[in-house]
PDB file of C-alpha atoms in Angstrom:
ATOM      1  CA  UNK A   7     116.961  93.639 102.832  1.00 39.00           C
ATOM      2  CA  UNK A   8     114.377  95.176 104.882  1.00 48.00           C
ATOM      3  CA  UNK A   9     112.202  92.610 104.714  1.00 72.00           C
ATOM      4  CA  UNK A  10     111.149  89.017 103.523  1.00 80.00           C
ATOM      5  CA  UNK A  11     108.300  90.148 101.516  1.00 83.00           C
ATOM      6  CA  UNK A  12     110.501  93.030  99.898  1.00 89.00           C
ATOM      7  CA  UNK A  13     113.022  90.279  98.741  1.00 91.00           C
ATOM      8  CA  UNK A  14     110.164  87.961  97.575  1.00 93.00           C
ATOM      9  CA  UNK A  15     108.729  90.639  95.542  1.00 93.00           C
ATOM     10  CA  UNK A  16     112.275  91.401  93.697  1.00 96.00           C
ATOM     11  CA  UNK A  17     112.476  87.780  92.994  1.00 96.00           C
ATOM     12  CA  UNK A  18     109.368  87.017  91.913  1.00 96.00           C
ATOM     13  CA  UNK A  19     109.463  90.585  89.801  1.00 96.00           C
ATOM     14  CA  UNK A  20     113.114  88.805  87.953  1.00 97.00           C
ATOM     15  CA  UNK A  21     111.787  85.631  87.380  1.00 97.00           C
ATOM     16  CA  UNK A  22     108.591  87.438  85.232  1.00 96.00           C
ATOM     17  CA  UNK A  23     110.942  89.813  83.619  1.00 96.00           C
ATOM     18  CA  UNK A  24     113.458  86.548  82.561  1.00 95.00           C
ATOM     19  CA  UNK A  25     110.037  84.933  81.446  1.00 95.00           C
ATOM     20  CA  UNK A  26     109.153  88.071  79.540  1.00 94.00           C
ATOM     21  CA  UNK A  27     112.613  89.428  78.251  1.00 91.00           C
ATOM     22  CA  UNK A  28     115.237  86.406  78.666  1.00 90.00           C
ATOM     23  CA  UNK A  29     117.409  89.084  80.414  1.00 92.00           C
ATOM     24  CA  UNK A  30     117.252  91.017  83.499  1.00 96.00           C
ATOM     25  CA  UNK A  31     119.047  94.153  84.658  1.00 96.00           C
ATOM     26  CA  UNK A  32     118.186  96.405  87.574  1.00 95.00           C
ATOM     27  CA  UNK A  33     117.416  99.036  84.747  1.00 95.00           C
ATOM     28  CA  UNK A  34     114.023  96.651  83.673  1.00 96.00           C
ATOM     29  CA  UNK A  35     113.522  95.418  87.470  1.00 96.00           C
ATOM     30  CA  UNK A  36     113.403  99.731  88.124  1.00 96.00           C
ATOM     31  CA  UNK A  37     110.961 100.255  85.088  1.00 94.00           C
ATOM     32  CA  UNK A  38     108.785  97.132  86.139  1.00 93.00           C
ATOM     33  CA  UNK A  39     108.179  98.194  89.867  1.00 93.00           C
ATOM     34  CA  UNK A  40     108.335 102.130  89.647  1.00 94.00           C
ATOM     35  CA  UNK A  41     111.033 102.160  92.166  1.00 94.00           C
ATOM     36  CA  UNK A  42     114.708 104.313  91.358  1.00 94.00           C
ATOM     37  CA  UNK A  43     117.265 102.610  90.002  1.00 93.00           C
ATOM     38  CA  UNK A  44     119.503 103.524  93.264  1.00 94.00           C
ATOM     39  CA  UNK A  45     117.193 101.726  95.372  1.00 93.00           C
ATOM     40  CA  UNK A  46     117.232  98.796  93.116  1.00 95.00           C
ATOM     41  CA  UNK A  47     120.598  98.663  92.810  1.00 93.00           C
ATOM     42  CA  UNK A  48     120.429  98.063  96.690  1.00 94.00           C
ATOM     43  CA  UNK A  49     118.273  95.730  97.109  1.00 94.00           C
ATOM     44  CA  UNK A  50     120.157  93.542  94.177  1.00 96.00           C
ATOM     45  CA  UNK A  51     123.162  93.809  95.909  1.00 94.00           C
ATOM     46  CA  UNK A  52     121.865  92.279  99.755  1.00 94.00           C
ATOM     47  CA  UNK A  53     119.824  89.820  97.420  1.00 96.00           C
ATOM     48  CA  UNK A  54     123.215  89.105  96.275  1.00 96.00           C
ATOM     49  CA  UNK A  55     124.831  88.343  99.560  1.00 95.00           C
ATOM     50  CA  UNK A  56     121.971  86.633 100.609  1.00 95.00           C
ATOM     51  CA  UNK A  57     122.874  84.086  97.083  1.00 96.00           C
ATOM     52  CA  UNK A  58     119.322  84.231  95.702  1.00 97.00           C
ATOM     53  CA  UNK A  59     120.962  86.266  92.482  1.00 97.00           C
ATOM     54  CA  UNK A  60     124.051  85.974  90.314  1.00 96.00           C
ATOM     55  CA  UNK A  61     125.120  89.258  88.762  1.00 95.00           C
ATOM     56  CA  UNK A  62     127.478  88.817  85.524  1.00 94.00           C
ATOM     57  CA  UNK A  63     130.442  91.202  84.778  1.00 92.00           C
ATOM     58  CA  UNK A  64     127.562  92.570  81.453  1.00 91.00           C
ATOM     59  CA  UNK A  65     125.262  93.109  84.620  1.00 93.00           C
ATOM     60  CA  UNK A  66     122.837  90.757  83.918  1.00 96.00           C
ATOM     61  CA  UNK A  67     120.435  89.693  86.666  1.00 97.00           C
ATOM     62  CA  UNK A  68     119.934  85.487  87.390  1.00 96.00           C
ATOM     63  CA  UNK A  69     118.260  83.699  89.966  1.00 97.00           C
ATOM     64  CA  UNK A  70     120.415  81.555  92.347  1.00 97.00           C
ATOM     65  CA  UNK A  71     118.525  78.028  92.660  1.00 97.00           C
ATOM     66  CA  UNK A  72     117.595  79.025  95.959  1.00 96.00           C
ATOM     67  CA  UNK A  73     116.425  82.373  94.676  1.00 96.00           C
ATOM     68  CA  UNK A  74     114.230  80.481  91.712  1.00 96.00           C
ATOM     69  CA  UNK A  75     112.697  78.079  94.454  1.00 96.00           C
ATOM     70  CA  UNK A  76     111.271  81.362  96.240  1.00 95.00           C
ATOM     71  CA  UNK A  77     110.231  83.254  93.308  1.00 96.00           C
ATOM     72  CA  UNK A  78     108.512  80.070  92.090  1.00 96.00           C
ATOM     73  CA  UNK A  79     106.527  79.387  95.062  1.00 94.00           C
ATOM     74  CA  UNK A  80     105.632  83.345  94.958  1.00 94.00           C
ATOM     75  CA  UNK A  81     104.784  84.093  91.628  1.00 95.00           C
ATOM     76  CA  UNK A  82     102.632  80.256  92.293  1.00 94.00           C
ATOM     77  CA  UNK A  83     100.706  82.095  94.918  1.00 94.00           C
ATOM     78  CA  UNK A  84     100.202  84.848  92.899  1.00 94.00           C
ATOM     79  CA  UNK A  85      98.524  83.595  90.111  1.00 94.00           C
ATOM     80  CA  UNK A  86      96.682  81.055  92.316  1.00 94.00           C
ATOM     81  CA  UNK A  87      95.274  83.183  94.337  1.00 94.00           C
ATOM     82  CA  UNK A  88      94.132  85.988  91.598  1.00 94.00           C
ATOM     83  CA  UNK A  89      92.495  83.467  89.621  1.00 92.00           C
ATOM     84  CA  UNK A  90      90.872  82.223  92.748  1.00 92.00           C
ATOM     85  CA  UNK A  91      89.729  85.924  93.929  1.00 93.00           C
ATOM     86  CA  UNK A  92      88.550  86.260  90.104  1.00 94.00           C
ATOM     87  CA  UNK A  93      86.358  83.275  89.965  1.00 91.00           C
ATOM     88  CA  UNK A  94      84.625  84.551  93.269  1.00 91.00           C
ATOM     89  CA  UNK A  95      83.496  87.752  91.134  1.00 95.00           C
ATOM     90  CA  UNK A  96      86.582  90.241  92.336  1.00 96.00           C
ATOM     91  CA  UNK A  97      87.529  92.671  89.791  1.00 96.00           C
ATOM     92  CA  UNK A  98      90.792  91.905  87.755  1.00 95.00           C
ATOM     93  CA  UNK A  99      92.687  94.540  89.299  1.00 95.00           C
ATOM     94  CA  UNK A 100      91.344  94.148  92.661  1.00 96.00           C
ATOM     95  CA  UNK A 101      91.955  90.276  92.450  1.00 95.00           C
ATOM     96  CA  UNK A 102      95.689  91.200  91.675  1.00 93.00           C
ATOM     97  CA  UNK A 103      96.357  93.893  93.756  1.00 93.00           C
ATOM     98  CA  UNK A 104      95.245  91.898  96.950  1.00 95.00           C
ATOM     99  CA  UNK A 105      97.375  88.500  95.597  1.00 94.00           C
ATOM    100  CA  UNK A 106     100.054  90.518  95.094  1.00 89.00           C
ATOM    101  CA  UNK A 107      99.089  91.150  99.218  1.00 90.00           C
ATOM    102  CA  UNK A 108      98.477  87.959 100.320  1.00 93.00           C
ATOM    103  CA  UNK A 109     100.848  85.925  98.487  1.00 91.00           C
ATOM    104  CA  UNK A 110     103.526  87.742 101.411  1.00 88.00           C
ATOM    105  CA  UNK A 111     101.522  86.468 104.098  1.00 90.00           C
ATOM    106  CA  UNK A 112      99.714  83.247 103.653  1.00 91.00           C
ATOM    107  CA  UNK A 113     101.037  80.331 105.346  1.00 91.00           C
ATOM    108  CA  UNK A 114     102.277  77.252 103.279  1.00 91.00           C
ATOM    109  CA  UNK A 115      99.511  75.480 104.938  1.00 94.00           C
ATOM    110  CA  UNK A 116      96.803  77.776 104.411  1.00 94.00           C
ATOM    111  CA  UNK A 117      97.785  78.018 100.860  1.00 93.00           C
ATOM    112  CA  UNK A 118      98.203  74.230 100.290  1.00 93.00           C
ATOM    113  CA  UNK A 119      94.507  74.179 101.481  1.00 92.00           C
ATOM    114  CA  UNK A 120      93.456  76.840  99.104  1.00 90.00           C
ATOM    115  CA  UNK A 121      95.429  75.427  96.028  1.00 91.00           C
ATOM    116  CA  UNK A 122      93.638  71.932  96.600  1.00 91.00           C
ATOM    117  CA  UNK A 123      90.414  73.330  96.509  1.00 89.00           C
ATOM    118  CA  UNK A 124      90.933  74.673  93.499  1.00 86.00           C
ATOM    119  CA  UNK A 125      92.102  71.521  91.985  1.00 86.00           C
ATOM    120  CA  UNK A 126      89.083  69.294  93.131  1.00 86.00           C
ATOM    121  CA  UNK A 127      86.499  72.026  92.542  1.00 81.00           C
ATOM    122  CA  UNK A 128      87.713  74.705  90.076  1.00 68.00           C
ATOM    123  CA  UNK A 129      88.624  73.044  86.474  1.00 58.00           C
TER     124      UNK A 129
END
């Protein structure tokens, strides 16, 4: 994969569509992100090497346990962080298009910080 935030992304993209849908195949994780199907097939594949998915003989997409634990913690930061960026008085789509930024990028300590604020002072 070319990248850490590239396979984050993925995951955290087949954990929403599982939330959504129940099932996952490339074809949905293609449709969700705007990207071919080629290139998705790819990127499933190293994901698959790397054992963060299970791919069935019906082609049906599954996190690993190690591959839910990531998209977890991602799709955490996400939603964490937009609210956050929201409640300062950023725009909806601005608040998510930055989170979906950040959430890459942030360390676990920074974030930690960030997520207790918002539990002592944002209810």
């Amino acid at each position: 994969m070319r990248s850490q935030e590239s396979a984050e992304m993925y995951l955290e993209t087949i954990l929403i569509l599982q939330q959504k849908k129940g099932q996952v195949r490339a074809i949905d994780i293609a449709g969700e992100l705007n990207f071919s199907k080629p290139s998705v097939s790819n990127a499933m594949k190293l994901l698959q090497a790397q054992e963060l998915i299970l791919i069935d003989d019906g082609k049906l997409i599954s996190l690993t346990p190690a591959g839910q634990e990531i998209a977890e913690e991602i799709y955490e930061r996400h939603l964490l962080l937009s609210e956050y960026l929201m409640r300062l008085g950023v725009s909806e789509e601005t608040a998510t298009q930055d989170a979906c930024r950040i959430e890459h990028v942030i360390s676990r300590e920074s974030f930690q910080k960030i997520k207790e604020h918002c539990e002592k002072n944002i209810k």
